[in-house]
Amino acid sequence: MVTYLDADTAPLRNTGQIRLYGADAFEGMRKACALTSQCLDQLAAIVAPGVTTNTIDRFVFEFGMDNGALPATLNYRGYTKSTCTSINHVVCHGIPDDKPLRDGDIVNIDVTYILDGWHGDSSRMYPVGTVKRAAERLMEVTHECLMRGIAAIKPGVRTGAIGAAIQTYAEAERCSVVRDFCGHGVGLLFHDAPNILHYGTPNEGVEMREGMIFTVEPMINLGRPHVKVLSDGWTAVTRDRSLSAQYEHTIGVTKDGCEIFTLSRNGLDRPGLPS
Ligand code: MF3
Ligand code: CO
Ligand code: CO
């Protein structure tokens, strides 16, 4: 049995109950998410062959500091970086290091800033130099999955409608949906109830209500959906080493749909892809 509660009075830990946020929270989330989105905009001019993911990580840290925000991943469950950088067959949680990006790579950069207690969580794919058509197509399909999932969000509808929209499109495009990671409630906490699955059917999941805030962040593979986590305890890769892509937005459920808090102000939601 799922219960919903007022975010102002609820305890600050994930109790499995779903927080319903009010107008002040939406205002706080707009600001935190705008900062995350601005950082991802600026990274479009930084990502290039020869640049290391540690350089990207340092930029994310400093951009946060300069704007009064802390990266939520820093010291999160033992993670020590300010961002995740997931290259090619890395599905998610790639750890920045000193290896330079190479021409033809595709990299997901995932940033979460905490600003005044509010978490803004978003990620985008960045092509490095010139990428193969198959890689470009995977990024296009994955972004379309994200936006089709978001289009299904509405009070009274179950969260399964999001997953159904994503899975239907991904599989029609001969791609597969990763099952091992999902979207999540976000706001005062980084990872909160409910889980948002990127596959399934419209009659599954909890009913969406006005005031819910969560992420949609499908991971889509060119090959099979299966993943494994490397011995570093974080890096998730496709078992068949096929390419994987991901885009993520943080949204708030409104009276008749949703507000996307992490949209780019500069048309850079799909860096390097034709808009
Ligand atoms: N930002 C990721 C998400 O979208 C979570 C990263 S947790 C970390 O939920 F510890 F791996 F950084
Ligand atoms: Co997330
Ligand atoms: Co994220």
CSV table of C-alpha atoms and ligand atoms in Angstrom, one decimal:
chain,number,residue,atom,x,y,z
A,1,MET,CA,0.0,0.0,0.0
A,2,VAL,CA,1.6,3.3,-1.1
A,3,THR,CA,1.1,6.4,1.0
A,4,TYR,CA,1.8,10.0,0.1
A,5,LEU,CA,2.9,12.7,2.6
A,6,ASP,CA,3.4,16.4,2.9
A,7,ALA,CA,7.1,17.1,2.1
A,8,ASP,CA,7.2,20.0,4.7
A,9,THR,CA,6.5,17.7,7.7
A,10,ALA,CA,7.9,14.4,6.5
A,11,PRO,CA,11.1,12.9,8.0
A,12,LEU,CA,14.2,13.5,6.0
A,13,ARG,CA,15.0,10.0,4.9
A,14,ASN,CA,13.6,7.5,2.4
A,15,THR,CA,10.7,5.8,4.3
A,16,GLY,CA,9.2,4.4,1.1
A,17,GLN,CA,6.4,7.0,1.3
A,18,ILE,CA,6.1,9.5,-1.5
A,19,ARG,CA,6.6,13.2,-0.7
A,20,LEU,CA,4.2,15.7,-2.3
A,21,TYR,CA,5.9,19.1,-2.6
A,22,GLY,CA,4.4,22.6,-2.7
A,23,ALA,CA,5.1,25.8,-4.4
A,24,ASP,CA,8.2,26.8,-2.4
A,25,ALA,CA,9.8,23.4,-3.2
A,26,PHE,CA,9.1,23.9,-6.9
A,27,GLU,CA,10.8,27.3,-6.7
A,28,GLY,CA,13.8,25.7,-5.0
A,29,MET,CA,14.0,22.9,-7.5
A,30,ARG,CA,13.8,25.4,-10.4
A,31,LYS,CA,17.0,27.1,-9.1
A,32,ALA,CA,19.0,23.9,-8.3
A,33,CYS,CA,18.0,22.3,-11.7
A,34,ALA,CA,18.8,25.5,-13.6
A,35,LEU,CA,22.3,25.4,-12.2
A,36,THR,CA,22.7,21.7,-13.2
A,37,SER,CA,21.4,22.5,-16.7
A,38,GLN,CA,23.8,25.5,-17.0
A,39,CYS,CA,26.8,23.3,-16.1
A,40,LEU,CA,25.7,20.7,-18.7
A,41,ASP,CA,25.4,23.5,-21.3
A,42,GLN,CA,29.0,24.7,-20.6
A,43,LEU,CA,30.3,21.2,-20.8
A,44,ALA,CA,29.3,21.1,-24.5
A,45,ALA,CA,32.2,23.5,-25.2
A,46,ILE,CA,34.7,21.6,-23.0
A,47,VAL,CA,34.2,18.0,-24.2
A,48,ALA,CA,36.7,17.2,-27.0
A,49,PRO,CA,39.2,14.6,-28.0
A,50,GLY,CA,42.2,14.7,-25.6
A,51,VAL,CA,40.2,16.1,-22.6
A,52,THR,CA,40.3,13.8,-19.6
A,53,THR,CA,37.2,13.0,-17.5
A,54,ASN,CA,39.0,14.3,-14.4
A,55,THR,CA,39.1,17.7,-16.2
A,56,ILE,CA,35.4,17.5,-16.6
A,57,ASP,CA,35.0,16.5,-13.0
A,58,ARG,CA,37.0,19.4,-11.8
A,59,PHE,CA,34.9,21.8,-13.9
A,60,VAL,CA,31.7,20.4,-12.4
A,61,PHE,CA,33.1,20.8,-8.8
A,62,GLU,CA,34.3,24.4,-9.4
A,63,PHE,CA,31.2,25.5,-11.3
A,64,GLY,CA,29.2,24.3,-8.3
A,65,MET,CA,31.5,26.0,-5.7
A,66,ASP,CA,31.3,29.3,-7.7
A,67,ASN,CA,27.5,29.1,-7.5
A,68,GLY,CA,27.0,28.0,-3.9
A,69,ALA,CA,26.2,24.4,-4.8
A,70,LEU,CA,27.7,21.1,-3.8
A,71,PRO,CA,27.8,18.1,-6.1
A,72,ALA,CA,25.6,15.5,-4.5
A,73,THR,CA,27.8,12.5,-5.6
A,74,LEU,CA,30.8,13.8,-3.5
A,75,ASN,CA,31.2,11.2,-0.7
A,76,TYR,CA,27.8,9.7,-1.6
A,77,ARG,CA,28.0,6.0,-0.5
A,78,GLY,CA,31.8,6.1,-0.8
A,79,TYR,CA,31.8,7.8,-4.3
A,80,THR,CA,34.5,10.4,-4.4
A,81,LYS,CA,33.9,12.4,-7.6
A,82,SER,CA,31.7,15.4,-8.5
A,83,THR,CA,30.1,13.7,-11.6
A,84,CYS,CA,29.8,10.4,-13.4
A,85,THR,CA,31.3,10.1,-16.9
A,86,SER,CA,30.1,7.0,-18.7
A,87,ILE,CA,31.9,6.3,-22.0
A,88,ASN,CA,30.7,4.1,-24.9
A,89,HIS,CA,29.7,0.7,-23.4
A,90,VAL,CA,29.6,2.1,-19.9
A,91,VAL,CA,26.0,2.2,-18.9
A,92,CYS,CA,26.2,4.5,-15.9
A,93,HIS,CA,28.4,5.5,-12.8
A,94,GLY,CA,31.6,5.7,-14.8
A,95,ILE,CA,34.3,7.2,-12.5
A,96,PRO,CA,36.3,10.2,-13.9
A,97,ASP,CA,40.0,9.5,-14.3
A,98,ASP,CA,43.1,10.7,-16.2
A,99,LYS,CA,42.4,8.9,-19.5
A,100,PRO,CA,41.8,11.3,-22.4
A,101,LEU,CA,38.5,11.2,-24.4
A,102,ARG,CA,39.1,9.9,-27.9
A,103,ASP,CA,37.6,11.0,-31.3
A,104,GLY,CA,34.5,8.9,-31.9
A,105,ASP,CA,33.6,8.3,-28.2
A,106,ILE,CA,30.2,9.1,-26.8
A,107,VAL,CA,30.1,10.1,-23.1
A,108,ASN,CA,27.3,10.6,-20.7
A,109,ILE,CA,27.9,13.3,-18.1
A,110,ASP,CA,25.6,13.1,-15.0
A,111,VAL,CA,25.5,16.1,-12.6
A,112,THR,CA,23.5,16.6,-9.4
A,113,TYR,CA,23.9,19.9,-7.6
A,114,ILE,CA,22.5,20.5,-4.1
A,115,LEU,CA,21.5,24.2,-3.9
A,116,ASP,CA,19.8,25.4,-0.7
A,117,GLY,CA,19.0,21.8,0.1
A,118,TRP,CA,17.4,21.1,-3.3
A,119,HIS,CA,18.8,18.4,-5.6
A,120,GLY,CA,18.9,19.0,-9.4
A,121,ASP,CA,19.8,15.8,-11.2
A,122,SER,CA,20.4,15.7,-15.0
A,123,SER,CA,22.6,14.0,-17.6
A,124,ARG,CA,23.2,14.3,-21.3
A,125,MET,CA,25.3,12.5,-24.0
A,126,TYR,CA,28.2,14.3,-25.6
A,127,PRO,CA,29.7,13.1,-28.9
A,128,VAL,CA,33.5,13.4,-28.9
A,129,GLY,CA,34.7,14.7,-32.2
A,130,THR,CA,33.1,12.8,-35.1
A,131,VAL,CA,31.1,9.7,-34.1
A,132,LYS,CA,29.7,6.8,-36.1
A,133,ARG,CA,26.2,6.9,-37.4
A,134,ALA,CA,25.2,4.0,-35.1
A,135,ALA,CA,26.3,6.0,-32.0
A,136,GLU,CA,24.5,9.1,-33.2
A,137,ARG,CA,21.3,7.0,-33.8
A,138,LEU,CA,21.5,5.5,-30.3
A,139,MET,CA,21.7,9.0,-28.8
A,140,GLU,CA,18.8,10.2,-30.8
A,141,VAL,CA,16.7,7.1,-29.9
A,142,THR,CA,17.6,7.5,-26.2
A,143,HIS,CA,16.7,11.2,-26.1
A,144,GLU,CA,13.4,10.4,-27.8
A,145,CYS,CA,12.8,7.7,-25.2
A,146,LEU,CA,13.3,10.3,-22.4
A,147,MET,CA,10.9,12.8,-24.0
A,148,ARG,CA,8.3,10.1,-24.7
A,149,GLY,CA,8.5,8.9,-21.1
A,150,ILE,CA,8.1,12.5,-19.8
A,151,ALA,CA,5.1,13.0,-22.2
A,152,ALA,CA,3.3,10.2,-20.3
A,153,ILE,CA,3.5,12.1,-16.9
A,154,LYS,CA,0.1,13.3,-15.6
A,155,PRO,CA,-1.7,13.1,-12.3
A,156,GLY,CA,-4.0,10.1,-12.1
A,157,VAL,CA,-1.8,8.0,-14.4
A,158,ARG,CA,0.5,5.3,-13.1
A,159,THR,CA,4.3,5.6,-13.3
A,160,GLY,CA,4.2,2.4,-15.4
A,161,ALA,CA,3.0,4.6,-18.3
A,162,ILE,CA,6.4,6.2,-18.4
A,163,GLY,CA,8.2,2.9,-18.7
A,164,ALA,CA,5.8,1.6,-21.2
A,165,ALA,CA,6.3,4.6,-23.5
A,166,ILE,CA,10.1,4.2,-23.3
A,167,GLN,CA,10.2,0.5,-23.8
A,168,THR,CA,7.8,0.6,-26.7
A,169,TYR,CA,9.8,3.2,-28.6
A,170,ALA,CA,13.3,1.7,-27.8
A,171,GLU,CA,12.3,-1.8,-28.9
A,172,ALA,CA,10.6,-0.5,-32.1
A,173,GLU,CA,14.0,1.0,-32.8
A,174,ARG,CA,15.7,-2.4,-32.2
A,175,CYS,CA,17.4,-1.1,-29.0
A,176,SER,CA,17.0,-2.5,-25.5
A,177,VAL,CA,16.2,-0.9,-22.1
A,178,VAL,CA,18.5,-1.5,-19.1
A,179,ARG,CA,16.5,-3.0,-16.2
A,180,ASP,CA,19.1,-2.7,-13.4
A,181,PHE,CA,18.9,1.1,-12.8
A,182,CYS,CA,15.9,3.4,-12.7
A,183,GLY,CA,14.7,6.9,-12.1
A,184,HIS,CA,13.8,8.0,-8.6
A,185,GLY,CA,12.1,10.5,-6.4
A,186,VAL,CA,14.3,13.5,-5.8
A,187,GLY,CA,14.1,16.9,-4.0
A,188,LEU,CA,15.2,17.2,-0.4
A,189,LEU,CA,16.8,13.8,-0.9
A,190,PHE,CA,19.0,12.6,-3.7
A,191,HIS,CA,17.4,9.2,-4.1
A,192,ASP,CA,13.9,8.8,-2.8
A,193,ALA,CA,10.7,6.9,-3.4
A,194,PRO,CA,9.2,6.0,-5.9
A,195,ASN,CA,11.4,4.1,-8.3
A,196,ILE,CA,10.6,5.1,-11.9
A,197,LEU,CA,11.1,2.0,-14.2
A,198,HIS,CA,12.0,2.6,-17.8
A,199,TYR,CA,10.1,-0.5,-19.0
A,200,GLY,CA,6.8,-2.2,-18.2
A,201,THR,CA,3.1,-1.6,-18.7
A,202,PRO,CA,0.8,1.3,-17.9
A,203,ASN,CA,-1.1,-0.5,-15.2
A,204,GLU,CA,2.1,-0.9,-13.0
A,205,GLY,CA,3.7,1.5,-10.5
A,206,VAL,CA,2.1,4.1,-8.3
A,207,GLU,CA,-0.4,6.7,-9.3
A,208,MET,CA,1.2,10.1,-10.0
A,209,ARG,CA,0.0,13.1,-8.1
A,210,GLU,CA,0.5,16.8,-8.4
A,211,GLY,CA,3.6,17.8,-6.3
A,212,MET,CA,5.6,14.6,-6.9
A,213,ILE,CA,9.2,15.3,-8.1
A,214,PHE,CA,11.3,12.6,-9.7
A,215,THR,CA,13.8,11.8,-12.4
A,216,VAL,CA,13.4,10.0,-15.7
A,217,GLU,CA,16.7,8.6,-16.9
A,218,PRO,CA,16.5,5.8,-19.4
A,219,MET,CA,19.6,3.8,-20.2
A,220,ILE,CA,19.3,2.3,-23.8
A,221,ASN,CA,21.6,-0.2,-25.4
A,222,LEU,CA,22.3,-1.0,-29.0
A,223,GLY,CA,22.7,-4.6,-28.0
A,224,ARG,CA,21.2,-6.7,-25.2
A,225,PRO,CA,20.0,-5.1,-22.0
A,226,HIS,CA,22.2,-7.0,-19.5
A,227,VAL,CA,24.8,-5.1,-17.5
A,228,LYS,CA,27.5,-6.0,-15.0
A,229,VAL,CA,29.3,-3.8,-12.4
A,230,LEU,CA,33.1,-3.8,-12.5
A,231,SER,CA,35.3,-4.6,-9.5
A,232,ASP,CA,35.6,-0.8,-8.6
A,233,GLY,CA,32.0,-1.3,-7.3
A,234,TRP,CA,30.5,1.5,-9.5
A,235,THR,CA,31.2,1.2,-13.2
A,236,ALA,CA,28.3,-0.5,-14.9
A,237,VAL,CA,28.9,-1.8,-18.4
A,238,THR,CA,26.9,-3.7,-21.0
A,239,ARG,CA,27.7,-7.5,-20.8
A,240,ASP,CA,27.9,-7.7,-24.6
A,241,ARG,CA,30.1,-4.5,-24.8
A,242,SER,CA,27.5,-2.9,-27.0
A,243,LEU,CA,27.1,0.9,-26.9
A,244,SER,CA,24.8,2.4,-24.2
A,245,ALA,CA,23.3,5.9,-23.9
A,246,GLN,CA,21.4,7.9,-21.3
A,247,TYR,CA,19.7,11.2,-20.8
A,248,GLU,CA,18.1,12.4,-17.6
A,249,HIS,CA,15.7,15.1,-16.5
A,250,THR,CA,14.3,16.1,-13.2
A,251,ILE,CA,10.6,16.9,-13.4
A,252,GLY,CA,7.7,18.0,-11.1
A,253,VAL,CA,4.2,16.8,-11.6
A,254,THR,CA,1.7,19.6,-12.1
A,255,LYS,CA,-2.1,19.9,-12.3
A,256,ASP,CA,-2.2,18.7,-15.9
A,257,GLY,CA,1.2,17.3,-16.8
A,258,CYS,CA,4.7,18.1,-15.6
A,259,GLU,CA,7.3,20.8,-15.5
A,260,ILE,CA,10.8,19.8,-16.7
A,261,PHE,CA,13.1,21.6,-14.3
A,262,THR,CA,16.4,20.7,-16.0
A,263,LEU,CA,15.7,21.9,-19.6
A,264,SER,CA,18.5,23.8,-21.2
A,265,ARG,CA,17.9,27.5,-21.7
A,266,ASN,CA,20.3,27.4,-24.6
A,267,GLY,CA,18.9,24.6,-26.8
A,268,LEU,CA,21.6,22.2,-25.6
A,269,ASP,CA,19.5,19.3,-24.3
A,270,ARG,CA,21.1,17.1,-27.0
A,271,PRO,CA,24.6,18.5,-27.5
A,272,GLY,CA,26.1,17.6,-30.8
A,273,LEU,CA,22.9,16.3,-32.3
A,274,PRO,CA,20.8,18.2,-34.9
A,275,SER,CA,17.9,20.0,-33.2
B,1,MF3,N1,23.3,10.9,-10.7
B,1,MF3,C1,23.0,9.5,-10.7
B,1,MF3,C2,21.5,9.4,-10.8
B,1,MF3,O1,21.0,9.9,-11.8
B,1,MF3,C3,23.4,8.9,-9.4
B,1,MF3,C4,24.9,8.8,-9.3
B,1,MF3,S1,25.3,8.2,-7.7
B,1,MF3,C5,27.0,8.0,-7.8
B,1,MF3,O2,20.7,9.0,-10.0
B,1,MF3,F1,27.3,7.8,-6.6
B,1,MF3,F2,27.3,7.1,-8.6
B,1,MF3,F3,27.5,9.1,-8.2
B,2,CO,CO,19.1,10.3,-11.1
B,3,CO,CO,21.8,11.7,-12.5
